[in-house]
Coordinates of C-alpha atoms in Angstrom, one line a residue:
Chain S
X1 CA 2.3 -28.2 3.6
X2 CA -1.0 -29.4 4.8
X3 CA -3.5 -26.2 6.5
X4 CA -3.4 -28.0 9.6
X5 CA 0.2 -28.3 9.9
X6 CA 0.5 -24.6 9.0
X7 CA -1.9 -23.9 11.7
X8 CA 0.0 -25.4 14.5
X9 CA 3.0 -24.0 13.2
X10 CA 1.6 -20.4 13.3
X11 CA 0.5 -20.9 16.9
X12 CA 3.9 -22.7 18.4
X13 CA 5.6 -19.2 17.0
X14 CA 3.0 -17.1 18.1
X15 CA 2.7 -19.2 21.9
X16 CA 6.2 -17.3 22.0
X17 CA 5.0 -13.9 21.8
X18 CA 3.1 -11.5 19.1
X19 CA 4.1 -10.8 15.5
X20 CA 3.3 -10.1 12.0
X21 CA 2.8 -12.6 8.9
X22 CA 6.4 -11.3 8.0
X23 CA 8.2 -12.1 11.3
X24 CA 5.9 -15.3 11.6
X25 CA 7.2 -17.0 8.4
X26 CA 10.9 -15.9 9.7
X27 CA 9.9 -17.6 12.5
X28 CA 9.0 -20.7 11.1
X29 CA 11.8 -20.5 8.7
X30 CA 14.2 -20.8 12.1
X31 CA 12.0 -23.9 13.5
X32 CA 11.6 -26.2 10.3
X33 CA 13.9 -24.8 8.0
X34 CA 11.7 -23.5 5.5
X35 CA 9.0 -20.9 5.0
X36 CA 5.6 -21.4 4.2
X37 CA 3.9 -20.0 1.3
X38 CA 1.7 -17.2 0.6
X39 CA -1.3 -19.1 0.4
X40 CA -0.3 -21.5 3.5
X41 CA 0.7 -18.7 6.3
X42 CA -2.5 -16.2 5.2
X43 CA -4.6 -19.0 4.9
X44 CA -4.0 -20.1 8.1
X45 CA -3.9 -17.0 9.9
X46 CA -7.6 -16.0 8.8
X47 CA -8.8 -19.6 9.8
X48 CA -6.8 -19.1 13.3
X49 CA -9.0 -15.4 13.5
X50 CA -12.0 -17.0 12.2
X51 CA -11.6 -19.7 15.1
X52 CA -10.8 -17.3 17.7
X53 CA -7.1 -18.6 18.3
X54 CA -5.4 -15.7 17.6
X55 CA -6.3 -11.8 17.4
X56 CA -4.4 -8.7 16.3
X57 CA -2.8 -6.9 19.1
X58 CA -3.6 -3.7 19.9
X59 CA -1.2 -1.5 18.1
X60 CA -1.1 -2.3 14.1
X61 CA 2.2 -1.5 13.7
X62 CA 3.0 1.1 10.2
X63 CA 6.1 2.8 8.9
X64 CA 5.9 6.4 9.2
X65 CA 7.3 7.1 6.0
X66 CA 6.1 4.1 4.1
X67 CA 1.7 4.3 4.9
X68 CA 1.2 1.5 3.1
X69 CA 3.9 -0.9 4.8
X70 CA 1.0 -1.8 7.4
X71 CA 1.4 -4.6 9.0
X72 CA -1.1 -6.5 11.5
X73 CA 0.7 -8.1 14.6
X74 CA -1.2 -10.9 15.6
X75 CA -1.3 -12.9 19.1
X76 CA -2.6 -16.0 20.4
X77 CA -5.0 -16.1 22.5
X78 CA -6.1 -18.4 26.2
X79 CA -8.6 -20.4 23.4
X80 CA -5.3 -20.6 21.0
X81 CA -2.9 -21.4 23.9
X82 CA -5.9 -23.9 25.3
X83 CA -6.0 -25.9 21.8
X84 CA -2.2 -26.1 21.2
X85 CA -1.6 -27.1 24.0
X86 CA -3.8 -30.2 23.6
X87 CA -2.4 -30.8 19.9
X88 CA 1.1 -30.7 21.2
X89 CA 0.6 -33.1 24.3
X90 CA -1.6 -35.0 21.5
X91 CA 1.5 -34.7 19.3
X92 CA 3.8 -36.1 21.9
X93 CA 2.0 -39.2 23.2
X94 CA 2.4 -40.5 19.6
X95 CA 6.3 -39.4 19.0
X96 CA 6.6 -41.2 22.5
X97 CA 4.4 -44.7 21.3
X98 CA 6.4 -43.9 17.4
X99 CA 9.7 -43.6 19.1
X100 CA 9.3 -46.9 21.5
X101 CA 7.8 -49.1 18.4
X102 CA 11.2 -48.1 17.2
X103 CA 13.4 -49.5 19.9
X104 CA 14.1 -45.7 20.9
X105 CA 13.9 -44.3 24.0
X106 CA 12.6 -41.2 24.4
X107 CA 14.5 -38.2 25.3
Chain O
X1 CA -0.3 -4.9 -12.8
X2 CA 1.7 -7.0 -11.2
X3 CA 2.0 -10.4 -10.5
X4 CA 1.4 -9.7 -6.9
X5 CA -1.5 -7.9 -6.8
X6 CA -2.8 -10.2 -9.9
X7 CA -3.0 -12.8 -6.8
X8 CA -3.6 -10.8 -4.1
X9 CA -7.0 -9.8 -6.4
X10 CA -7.8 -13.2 -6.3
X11 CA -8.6 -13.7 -2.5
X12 CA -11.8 -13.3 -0.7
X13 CA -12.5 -9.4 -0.4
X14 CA -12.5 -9.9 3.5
X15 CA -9.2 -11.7 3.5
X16 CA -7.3 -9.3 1.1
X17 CA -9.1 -6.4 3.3
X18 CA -6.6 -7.6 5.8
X19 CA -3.6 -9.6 4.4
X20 CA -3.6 -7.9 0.8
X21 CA -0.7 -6.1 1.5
X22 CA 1.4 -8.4 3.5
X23 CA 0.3 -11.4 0.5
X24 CA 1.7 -9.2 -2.5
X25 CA 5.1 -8.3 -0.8
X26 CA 5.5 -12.4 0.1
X27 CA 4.6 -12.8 -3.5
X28 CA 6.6 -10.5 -4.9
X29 CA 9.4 -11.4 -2.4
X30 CA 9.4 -15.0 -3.4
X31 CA 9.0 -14.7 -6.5
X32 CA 7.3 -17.5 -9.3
X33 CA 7.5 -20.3 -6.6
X34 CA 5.3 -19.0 -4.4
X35 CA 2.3 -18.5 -7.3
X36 CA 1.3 -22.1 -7.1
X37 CA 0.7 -21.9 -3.0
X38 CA -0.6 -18.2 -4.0
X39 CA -3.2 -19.4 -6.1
X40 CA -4.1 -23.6 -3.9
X41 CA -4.4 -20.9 -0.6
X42 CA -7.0 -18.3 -2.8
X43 CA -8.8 -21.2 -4.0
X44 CA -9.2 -23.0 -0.5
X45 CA -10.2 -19.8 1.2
X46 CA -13.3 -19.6 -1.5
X47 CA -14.1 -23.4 -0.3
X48 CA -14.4 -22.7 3.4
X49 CA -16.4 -18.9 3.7
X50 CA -16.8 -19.7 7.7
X51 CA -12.8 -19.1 7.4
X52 CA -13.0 -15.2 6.5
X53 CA -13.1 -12.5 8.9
X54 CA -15.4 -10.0 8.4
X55 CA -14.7 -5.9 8.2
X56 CA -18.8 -5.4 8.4
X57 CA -21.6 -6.8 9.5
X58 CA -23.5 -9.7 6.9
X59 CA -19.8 -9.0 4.5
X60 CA -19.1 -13.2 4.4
X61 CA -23.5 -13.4 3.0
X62 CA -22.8 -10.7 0.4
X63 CA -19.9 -11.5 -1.0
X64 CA -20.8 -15.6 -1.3
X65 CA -24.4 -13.8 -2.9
X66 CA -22.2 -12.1 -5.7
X67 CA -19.7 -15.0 -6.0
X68 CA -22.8 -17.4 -6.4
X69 CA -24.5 -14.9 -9.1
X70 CA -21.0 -15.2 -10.8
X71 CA -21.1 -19.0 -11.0
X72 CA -24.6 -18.5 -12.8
X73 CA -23.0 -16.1 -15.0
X74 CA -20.1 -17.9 -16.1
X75 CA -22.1 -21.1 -16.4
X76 CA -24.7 -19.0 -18.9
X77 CA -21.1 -18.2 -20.9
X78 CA -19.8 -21.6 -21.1
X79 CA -23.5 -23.2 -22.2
X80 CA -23.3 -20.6 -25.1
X81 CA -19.8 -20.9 -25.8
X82 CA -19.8 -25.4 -25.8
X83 CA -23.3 -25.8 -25.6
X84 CA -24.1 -29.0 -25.1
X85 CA -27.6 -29.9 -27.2
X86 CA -28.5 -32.5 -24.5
X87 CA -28.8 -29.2 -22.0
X88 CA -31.4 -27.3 -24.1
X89 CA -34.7 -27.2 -22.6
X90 CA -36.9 -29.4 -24.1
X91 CA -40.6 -29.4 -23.1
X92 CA -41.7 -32.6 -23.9
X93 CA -38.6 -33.7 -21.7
X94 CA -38.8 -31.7 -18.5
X95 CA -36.5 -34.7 -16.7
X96 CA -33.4 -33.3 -18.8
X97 CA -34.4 -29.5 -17.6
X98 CA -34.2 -30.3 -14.0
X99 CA -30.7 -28.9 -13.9
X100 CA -31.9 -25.5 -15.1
X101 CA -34.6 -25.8 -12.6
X102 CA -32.5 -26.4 -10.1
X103 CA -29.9 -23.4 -11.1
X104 CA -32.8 -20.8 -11.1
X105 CA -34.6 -21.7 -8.0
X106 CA -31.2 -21.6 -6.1
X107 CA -30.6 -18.4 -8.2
X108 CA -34.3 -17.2 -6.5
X109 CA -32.9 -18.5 -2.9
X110 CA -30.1 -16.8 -2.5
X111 CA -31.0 -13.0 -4.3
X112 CA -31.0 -10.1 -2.5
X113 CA -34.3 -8.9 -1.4
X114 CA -34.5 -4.9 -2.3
X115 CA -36.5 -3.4 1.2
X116 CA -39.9 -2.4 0.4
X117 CA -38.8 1.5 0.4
X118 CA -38.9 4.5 -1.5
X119 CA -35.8 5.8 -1.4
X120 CA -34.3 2.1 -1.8
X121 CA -36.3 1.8 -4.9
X122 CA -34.6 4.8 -6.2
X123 CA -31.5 4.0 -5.5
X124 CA -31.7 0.5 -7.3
X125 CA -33.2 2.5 -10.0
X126 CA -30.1 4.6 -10.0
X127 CA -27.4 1.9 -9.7
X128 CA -29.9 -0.2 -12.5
X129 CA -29.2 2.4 -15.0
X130 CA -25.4 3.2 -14.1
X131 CA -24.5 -0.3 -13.8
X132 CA -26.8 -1.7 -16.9
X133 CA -27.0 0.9 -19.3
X134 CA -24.1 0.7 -21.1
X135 CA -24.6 -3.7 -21.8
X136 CA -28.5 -2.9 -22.8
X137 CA -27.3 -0.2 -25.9
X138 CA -24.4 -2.8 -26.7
X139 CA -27.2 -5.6 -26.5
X140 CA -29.4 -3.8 -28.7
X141 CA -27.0 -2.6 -31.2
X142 CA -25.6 -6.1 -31.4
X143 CA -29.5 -7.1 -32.3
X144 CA -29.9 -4.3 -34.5
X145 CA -27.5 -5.0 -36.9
X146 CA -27.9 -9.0 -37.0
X147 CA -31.8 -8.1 -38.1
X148 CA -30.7 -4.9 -39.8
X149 CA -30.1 -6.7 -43.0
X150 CA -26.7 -4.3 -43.6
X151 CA -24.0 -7.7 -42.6
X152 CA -25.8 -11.1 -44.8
X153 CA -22.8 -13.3 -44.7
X154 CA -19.9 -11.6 -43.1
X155 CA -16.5 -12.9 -44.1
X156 CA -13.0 -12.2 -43.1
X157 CA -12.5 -9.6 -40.5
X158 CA -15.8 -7.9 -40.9
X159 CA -16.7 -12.0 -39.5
X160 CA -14.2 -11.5 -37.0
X161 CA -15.1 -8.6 -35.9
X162 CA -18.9 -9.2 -35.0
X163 CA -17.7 -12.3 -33.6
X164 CA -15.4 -10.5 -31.1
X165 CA -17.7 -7.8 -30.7
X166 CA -20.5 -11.1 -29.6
X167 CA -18.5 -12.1 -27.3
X168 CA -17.3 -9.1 -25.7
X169 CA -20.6 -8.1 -25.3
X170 CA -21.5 -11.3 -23.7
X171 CA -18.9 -11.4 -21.3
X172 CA -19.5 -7.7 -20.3
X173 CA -23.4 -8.0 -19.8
X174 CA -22.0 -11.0 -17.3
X175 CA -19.8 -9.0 -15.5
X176 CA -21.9 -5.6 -15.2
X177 CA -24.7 -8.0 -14.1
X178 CA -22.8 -9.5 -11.3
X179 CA -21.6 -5.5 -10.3
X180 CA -25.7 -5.1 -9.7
X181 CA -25.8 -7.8 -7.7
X182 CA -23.1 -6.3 -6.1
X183 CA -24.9 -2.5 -5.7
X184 CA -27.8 -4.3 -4.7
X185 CA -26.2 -6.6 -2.3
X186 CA -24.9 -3.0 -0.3
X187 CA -28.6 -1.8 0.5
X188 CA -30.9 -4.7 0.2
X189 CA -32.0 -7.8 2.4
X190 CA -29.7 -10.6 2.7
X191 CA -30.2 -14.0 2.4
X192 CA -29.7 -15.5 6.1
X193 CA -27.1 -17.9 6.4
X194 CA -29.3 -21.0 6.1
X195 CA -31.3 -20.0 3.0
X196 CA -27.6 -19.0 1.1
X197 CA -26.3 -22.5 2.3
X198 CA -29.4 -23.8 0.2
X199 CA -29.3 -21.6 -2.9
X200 CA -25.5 -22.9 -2.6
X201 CA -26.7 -26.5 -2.5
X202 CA -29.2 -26.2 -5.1
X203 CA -27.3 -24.4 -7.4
X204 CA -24.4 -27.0 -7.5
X205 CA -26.3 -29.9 -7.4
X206 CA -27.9 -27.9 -10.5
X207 CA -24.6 -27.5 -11.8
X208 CA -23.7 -31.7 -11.1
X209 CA -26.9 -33.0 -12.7
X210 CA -26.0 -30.7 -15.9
X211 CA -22.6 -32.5 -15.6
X212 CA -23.5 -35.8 -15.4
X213 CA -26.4 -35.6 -18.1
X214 CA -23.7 -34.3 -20.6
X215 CA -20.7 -37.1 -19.6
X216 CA -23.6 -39.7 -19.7
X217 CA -24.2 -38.2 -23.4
X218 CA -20.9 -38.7 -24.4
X219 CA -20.4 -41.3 -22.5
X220 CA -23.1 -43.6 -24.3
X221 CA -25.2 -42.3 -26.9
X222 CA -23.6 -39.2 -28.8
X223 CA -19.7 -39.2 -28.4
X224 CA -17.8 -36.0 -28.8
X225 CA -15.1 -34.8 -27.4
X226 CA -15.8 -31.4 -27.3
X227 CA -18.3 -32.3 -24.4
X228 CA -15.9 -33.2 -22.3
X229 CA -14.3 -29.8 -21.1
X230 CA -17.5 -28.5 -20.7
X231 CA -18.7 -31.5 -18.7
X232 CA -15.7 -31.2 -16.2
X233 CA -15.4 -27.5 -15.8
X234 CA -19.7 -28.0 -15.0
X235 CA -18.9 -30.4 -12.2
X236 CA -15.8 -28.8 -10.8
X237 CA -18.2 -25.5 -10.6
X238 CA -20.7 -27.7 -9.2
X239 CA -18.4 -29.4 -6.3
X240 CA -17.1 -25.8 -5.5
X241 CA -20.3 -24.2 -5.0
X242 CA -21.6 -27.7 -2.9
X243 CA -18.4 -27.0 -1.0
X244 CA -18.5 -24.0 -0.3
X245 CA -22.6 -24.5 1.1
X246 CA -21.6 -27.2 3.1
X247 CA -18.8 -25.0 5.0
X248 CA -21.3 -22.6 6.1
X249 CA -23.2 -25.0 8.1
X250 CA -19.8 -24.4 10.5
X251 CA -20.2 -21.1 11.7
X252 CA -22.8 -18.4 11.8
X253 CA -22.4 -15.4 9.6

């Protein structure tokens, strides 16, 4: 899957509230029917931090038991929810002008 | 170790600082079809260094100084290993020894500067003889005994053995080098962003010219086959390390 893609697909899961690279991928798995790969989900979720669209949340979440299960919960944030926004609306305007080309009307 | 952490190794230090863990269980969760994605998303993340978080302060400039030391490293092991004859310096030629040029004065660019005090001196000194030591003695023993006289014309596995024993001394000077950089990278002066961006630059278009004048060599005059491993693996290391320059124009580090 192309970086991009993966990007959006991180934020439309994390638009809905925050999780962990685990529960992202599950995520994601529930909206397109498949997972993304190692490389594709971590890759995008340093580029997201690095662009200031997502953070961690406050609390990194770890098993008691387990130290090393540590997991970082990541958010969206106003920038994030800002620039998918725009790439969805984007997004839309040519599914609508794809769908009419097509002899479809849009739902 | 394990395939997992075989992959997580792979990634940017600031990257694996905080996705190592959560990378190896998806690897190991997944399984062999995820190694291929594993190993495209390491190799992108190395492209594009604006995409790395950093734990510390200047982290992004040290770790591309180490990595770009590495590239000069493993380019002195493949010239020795395939050397191509239209690479040697040649002084009445000094047109087909711009590459090398090139190479060291991006080499020069992007080196740490050690600060102009005592106890940093000291230090260096410290992590100079910890981290080179043990490469110098196998260095000199290696030289010893080729002008010791005691091997004339090894054969068999006394042949084999100084060969291995060449090359794993080689390949550990290399890495033990790159480790100072490393040490030295932790208490010196850093390049700023724009002067690594240009040892970056420099050294790959080093690294493309060296490319080019050996594919032209086989190309036209000399043909060998050989040359054209070394010619490719020279340019790929050469786009890379253009790449990777150009990405840093992106963000400040």
């Amino acid at each position: 899957m192309h970086s991009n893609d993966a990007q959006m697909l991180v934020l439309t899961v994390l638009a809905d509230g925050p999780r962990h690279g685990y529960t992202i991928n599950a995520a994601i798995e529930d909206l397109t029917g498949r997972k993304l790969g190692p490389g594709s989900l971590y890759g995008a979720l340093a580029r997201l931090e690095a662009r200031g669209l997502i953070r961690p949340a406050d609390d990194v979440s770890q098993s008691p038991s387990q130290p090393q299960e540590r997991h970082r919960t990541m958010r969206i944030t106003d920038t994030g929810r800002a620039t998918l926004r725009a790439e969805l609306e984007q997004m839309a305007r040519v599914s609508q002008a794809g769908l009419r080309a097509l002899g479809i009307a849009p739902a | 170790m394990s395939a997992a952490t075989m992959f997580t190794r792979l990634y940017p230090p600031a990257v694996r600082e905080r996705w190592g863990a959560e990378i190896g269980r998806e690897v190991a969760s997944s399984g062999i079809r995820s190694w291929p994605d594993t190993l495209v998303g390491a190799g992108r993340l190395w492209l594009h260094p604006s995409d790395w978080p950093e734990s510390a302060p200047g982290q992004t400039r040290r770790v591309l100084a180490v990595a770009m030391f590495t590239v000069v490293a493993a380019t002195a092991l493949l010239l020795r290993a395939a050397g191509p004859s239209t690479l040697t310096a040649d002084p009445s030629r000094p047109l087909t020894s711009l590459w090398l040029g090139l190479i060291l004065v991006g080499a020069g660019l992007g080196a740490p500067v050690p600060l102009l005090r005592w106890a940093a001196w000291r230090r260096l000194a410290g992590d100079a003889v910890g981290v080179l030591a043990a490469p110098a003695v196998a260095v000199l023993a290696m030289i010893l005994i080729a002008n010791s006289g005691l091997v004339e014309h090894p054969t068999g596995a006394v042949r084999a053995a100084l060969f291995g024993w060449y090359w794993v001394t080689l390949g550990f000077t290399a890495v033990r080098l790159c480790t100072f950089v490393a040490c030295l990278a932790r208490t010196a002066r850093m390049p700023g962003r724009a002067r690594l961006r240009g040892a970056l630059l420099v050294i790959g278009a080093g690294l493309v010219l060296a490319a080019g004048q050996t594919a032209l060599t086989v190309t036209w005059s000399a043909p060998d086959a050989g040359l054209v491993g070394p010619a490719l693996v020279l340019g790929l290391l050469g786009a890379a390390t253009i790449g990777a320059g150009q990405d840093l124009r992106g963000r400040r580090r």
